[in-house]
Amino acid sequence: EQAAKIAKDLSVYNITWIKEPTRNNISEIEAIRKISCLPIALGENIIEKKDFEAICQKKLTDYLQLDLPRCAGITGFCEIANIALKNKIPLCSHLLYEISIGLTAAFPHGHMVEYDNLLPPGIFVETHSVRDGYLLPPQRPGNGATLTEQALKKYQTDSFF
């Protein structure tokens, strides 16, 4: 009820969506979906593929927002993106734009990439240009996030253990 009230109060501001309006509980998402007057974006906190499948099949979101590390990396991102495509749900990414821009752009229903500079500047070979509000994917092969030699030396560790 609280999320629906907030959505109603915010609707006068012409916002694009209400993001993650509840915990990742399918029944709570269903309840909010029934009463929200705003589009819903969710997915950044969801981990299980079965939950993504249920959300997409039941059309519980207007935008599916995938978080690359939480959805099992590049392979999981692609698998879940295909589920969203099959269900005609626009695809967005959550953080790690350096990698997710290329992934999102590779799908016909790729809609938006969350842009937030959380990583230190200058650690990638590629430049991630923003022009007129659009983030442009790198124009070379690869995932778009090649670390510079300086970054490799600076952030090198001896081992994982």
mmCIF file of C-alpha atoms in Angstrom:
data_model
loop_
_atom_site.group_PDB
_atom_site.id
_atom_site.type_symbol
_atom_site.label_atom_id
_atom_site.label_comp_id
_atom_site.label_asym_id
_atom_site.label_seq_id
_atom_site.Cartn_x
_atom_site.Cartn_y
_atom_site.Cartn_z
ATOM 1 C CA GLU A 1 0.000 0.000 0.000
ATOM 2 C CA GLN A 2 2.826 2.397 0.831
ATOM 3 C CA ALA A 3 4.500 1.877 -2.579
ATOM 4 C CA ALA A 4 1.194 2.452 -4.375
ATOM 5 C CA LYS A 5 0.612 5.684 -2.429
ATOM 6 C CA ILE A 6 4.124 6.870 -3.228
ATOM 7 C CA ALA A 7 3.583 6.018 -6.914
ATOM 8 C CA LYS A 8 0.346 8.003 -6.940
ATOM 9 C CA ASP A 9 2.002 10.993 -5.252
ATOM 10 C CA LEU A 10 4.904 10.897 -7.719
ATOM 11 C CA SER A 11 2.735 10.488 -10.813
ATOM 12 C CA VAL A 12 2.184 14.248 -11.069
ATOM 13 C CA TYR A 13 5.922 14.678 -11.783
ATOM 14 C CA ASN A 14 5.892 12.656 -15.021
ATOM 15 C CA ILE A 15 8.636 10.304 -13.889
ATOM 16 C CA THR A 16 9.703 7.405 -16.090
ATOM 17 C CA TRP A 17 9.181 4.645 -13.549
ATOM 18 C CA ILE A 18 9.092 3.632 -9.927
ATOM 19 C CA LYS A 19 12.190 1.543 -9.303
ATOM 20 C CA GLU A 20 12.313 -1.548 -7.113
ATOM 21 C CA PRO A 21 9.083 -0.696 -5.272
ATOM 22 C CA THR A 22 9.283 -3.647 -2.893
ATOM 23 C CA ARG A 23 11.458 -6.493 -1.742
ATOM 24 C CA ASN A 24 11.999 -9.237 -4.256
ATOM 25 C CA ASN A 25 8.939 -11.158 -3.260
ATOM 26 C CA ILE A 26 6.747 -12.159 -6.206
ATOM 27 C CA SER A 27 3.451 -11.805 -4.305
ATOM 28 C CA GLU A 28 4.416 -8.283 -3.125
ATOM 29 C CA ILE A 29 5.436 -7.326 -6.656
ATOM 30 C CA GLU A 30 2.097 -8.658 -7.965
ATOM 31 C CA ALA A 31 0.181 -6.588 -5.403
ATOM 32 C CA ILE A 32 2.026 -3.387 -6.302
ATOM 33 C CA ARG A 33 1.664 -4.079 -10.021
ATOM 34 C CA LYS A 34 -2.115 -4.238 -9.646
ATOM 35 C CA ILE A 35 -2.389 -0.821 -7.998
ATOM 36 C CA SER A 36 0.579 1.222 -9.279
ATOM 37 C CA CYS A 37 -0.289 4.065 -11.620
ATOM 38 C CA LEU A 38 3.363 4.392 -12.680
ATOM 39 C CA PRO A 39 5.481 2.095 -14.810
ATOM 40 C CA ILE A 40 7.659 -0.262 -12.761
ATOM 41 C CA ALA A 41 11.345 -1.066 -13.219
ATOM 42 C CA LEU A 42 12.859 -3.902 -11.271
ATOM 43 C CA GLY A 43 15.433 -6.626 -11.390
ATOM 44 C CA GLU A 44 18.647 -5.114 -10.060
ATOM 45 C CA ASN A 45 18.324 -7.014 -6.783
ATOM 46 C CA ILE A 46 17.006 -10.258 -8.223
ATOM 47 C CA ILE A 47 19.374 -13.202 -8.407
ATOM 48 C CA GLU A 48 17.360 -16.295 -9.351
ATOM 49 C CA LYS A 49 16.595 -16.978 -13.015
ATOM 50 C CA LYS A 50 13.248 -18.529 -12.006
ATOM 51 C CA ASP A 51 12.236 -15.200 -10.434
ATOM 52 C CA PHE A 52 13.098 -13.320 -13.618
ATOM 53 C CA GLU A 53 11.066 -15.859 -15.595
ATOM 54 C CA ALA A 54 8.045 -15.419 -13.310
ATOM 55 C CA ILE A 55 8.285 -11.622 -13.398
ATOM 56 C CA CYS A 56 8.506 -11.571 -17.185
ATOM 57 C CA GLN A 57 5.836 -14.191 -17.839
ATOM 58 C CA LYS A 58 3.384 -12.476 -15.477
ATOM 59 C CA LYS A 59 4.319 -9.020 -16.890
ATOM 60 C CA LEU A 60 5.040 -7.701 -13.396
ATOM 61 C CA THR A 61 7.431 -5.044 -14.659
ATOM 62 C CA ASP A 62 7.477 -2.507 -17.472
ATOM 63 C CA TYR A 63 11.292 -2.445 -17.602
ATOM 64 C CA LEU A 64 13.636 -5.246 -16.607
ATOM 65 C CA GLN A 65 16.786 -3.823 -15.042
ATOM 66 C CA LEU A 66 19.587 -6.375 -14.822
ATOM 67 C CA ASP A 67 22.569 -6.118 -12.501
ATOM 68 C CA LEU A 68 25.473 -7.881 -14.202
ATOM 69 C CA PRO A 69 27.128 -9.446 -11.115
ATOM 70 C CA ARG A 70 23.829 -10.478 -9.512
ATOM 71 C CA CYS A 71 22.329 -12.136 -12.574
ATOM 72 C CA ALA A 72 25.278 -14.511 -13.103
ATOM 73 C CA GLY A 73 27.515 -12.331 -15.248
ATOM 74 C CA ILE A 74 27.492 -12.020 -19.023
ATOM 75 C CA THR A 75 25.974 -15.464 -19.627
ATOM 76 C CA GLY A 76 23.174 -14.908 -17.106
ATOM 77 C CA PHE A 77 22.562 -11.392 -18.442
ATOM 78 C CA CYS A 78 22.114 -12.772 -21.963
ATOM 79 C CA GLU A 79 19.850 -15.617 -20.846
ATOM 80 C CA ILE A 80 17.602 -13.291 -18.859
ATOM 81 C CA ALA A 81 17.652 -10.644 -21.602
ATOM 82 C CA ASN A 82 16.280 -13.291 -23.956
ATOM 83 C CA ILE A 83 13.492 -14.073 -21.473
ATOM 84 C CA ALA A 84 12.605 -10.370 -21.416
ATOM 85 C CA LEU A 85 12.743 -10.217 -25.224
ATOM 86 C CA LYS A 86 10.394 -13.196 -25.536
ATOM 87 C CA ASN A 87 7.964 -11.378 -23.215
ATOM 88 C CA LYS A 88 8.407 -7.987 -24.949
ATOM 89 C CA ILE A 89 9.807 -6.221 -21.882
ATOM 90 C CA PRO A 90 12.364 -3.437 -22.475
ATOM 91 C CA LEU A 91 15.836 -4.183 -21.138
ATOM 92 C CA CYS A 92 17.839 -1.847 -18.926
ATOM 93 C CA SER A 93 21.042 -2.347 -17.001
ATOM 94 C CA HIS A 94 22.033 -1.509 -13.457
ATOM 95 C CA LEU A 95 25.531 -0.133 -12.937
ATOM 96 C CA LEU A 96 28.766 -1.370 -14.550
ATOM 97 C CA TYR A 97 27.897 0.572 -17.684
ATOM 98 C CA GLU A 98 31.399 -0.070 -19.018
ATOM 99 C CA ILE A 99 30.405 -3.677 -19.727
ATOM 100 C CA SER A 100 26.617 -3.519 -19.770
ATOM 101 C CA ILE A 101 26.426 -0.876 -22.533
ATOM 102 C CA GLY A 102 27.579 -3.400 -25.129
ATOM 103 C CA LEU A 103 25.316 -6.116 -23.756
ATOM 104 C CA THR A 104 22.253 -3.885 -23.662
ATOM 105 C CA ALA A 105 22.969 -2.528 -27.146
ATOM 106 C CA ALA A 106 23.246 -6.082 -28.501
ATOM 107 C CA PHE A 107 19.562 -6.772 -27.848
ATOM 108 C CA PRO A 108 16.755 -5.256 -29.936
ATOM 109 C CA HIS A 109 14.787 -4.406 -26.788
ATOM 110 C CA GLY A 110 17.771 -2.709 -25.123
ATOM 111 C CA HIS A 111 16.312 0.493 -23.747
ATOM 112 C CA MET A 112 18.526 2.229 -21.200
ATOM 113 C CA VAL A 113 21.806 1.919 -19.315
ATOM 114 C CA GLU A 114 22.245 3.264 -15.805
ATOM 115 C CA TYR A 115 25.254 5.569 -15.884
ATOM 116 C CA ASP A 116 27.172 6.080 -12.671
ATOM 117 C CA ASN A 117 30.909 6.647 -12.437
ATOM 118 C CA LEU A 118 31.743 4.390 -9.510
ATOM 119 C CA LEU A 119 35.114 3.145 -10.778
ATOM 120 C CA PRO A 120 38.331 5.186 -10.778
ATOM 121 C CA PRO A 121 38.788 7.299 -13.930
ATOM 122 C CA GLY A 122 41.222 6.196 -16.629
ATOM 123 C CA ILE A 123 41.331 2.482 -15.818
ATOM 124 C CA PHE A 124 39.921 1.375 -19.180
ATOM 125 C CA VAL A 125 41.466 1.546 -22.625
ATOM 126 C CA GLU A 126 38.068 2.395 -24.096
ATOM 127 C CA THR A 127 36.512 5.779 -23.605
ATOM 128 C CA HIS A 128 32.853 5.723 -22.712
ATOM 129 C CA SER A 129 31.510 8.861 -24.308
ATOM 130 C CA VAL A 130 28.252 10.508 -23.408
ATOM 131 C CA ARG A 131 26.845 12.708 -26.169
ATOM 132 C CA ASP A 132 23.531 14.522 -25.963
ATOM 133 C CA GLY A 133 22.479 12.295 -23.084
ATOM 134 C CA TYR A 134 23.390 9.061 -24.875
ATOM 135 C CA LEU A 135 26.133 6.695 -23.773
ATOM 136 C CA LEU A 136 27.870 5.349 -26.865
ATOM 137 C CA PRO A 137 29.122 1.765 -26.901
ATOM 138 C CA PRO A 138 32.775 1.240 -27.870
ATOM 139 C CA GLN A 139 33.311 0.582 -31.561
ATOM 140 C CA ARG A 140 35.846 -2.219 -31.193
ATOM 141 C CA PRO A 141 35.566 -5.937 -30.476
ATOM 142 C CA GLY A 142 35.424 -7.131 -26.900
ATOM 143 C CA ASN A 143 33.295 -6.447 -23.872
ATOM 144 C CA GLY A 144 34.174 -2.748 -23.766
ATOM 145 C CA ALA A 145 36.159 -2.867 -20.548
ATOM 146 C CA THR A 146 39.826 -3.510 -21.297
ATOM 147 C CA LEU A 147 41.967 -2.486 -18.338
ATOM 148 C CA THR A 148 44.961 -0.252 -19.067
ATOM 149 C CA GLU A 149 48.464 -1.514 -18.286
ATOM 150 C CA GLN A 150 48.624 1.069 -15.469
ATOM 151 C CA ALA A 151 45.395 -0.228 -13.939
ATOM 152 C CA LEU A 152 46.570 -3.830 -14.183
ATOM 153 C CA LYS A 153 49.761 -2.965 -12.295
ATOM 154 C CA LYS A 154 48.057 -0.749 -9.734
ATOM 155 C CA TYR A 155 45.252 -3.182 -8.849
ATOM 156 C CA GLN A 156 47.199 -6.429 -9.213
ATOM 157 C CA THR A 157 46.941 -8.956 -6.415
ATOM 158 C CA ASP A 158 49.227 -11.885 -5.736
ATOM 159 C CA SER A 159 46.391 -14.361 -5.398
ATOM 160 C CA PHE A 160 42.739 -14.730 -4.508
ATOM 161 C CA PHE A 161 43.516 -16.498 -1.246
#
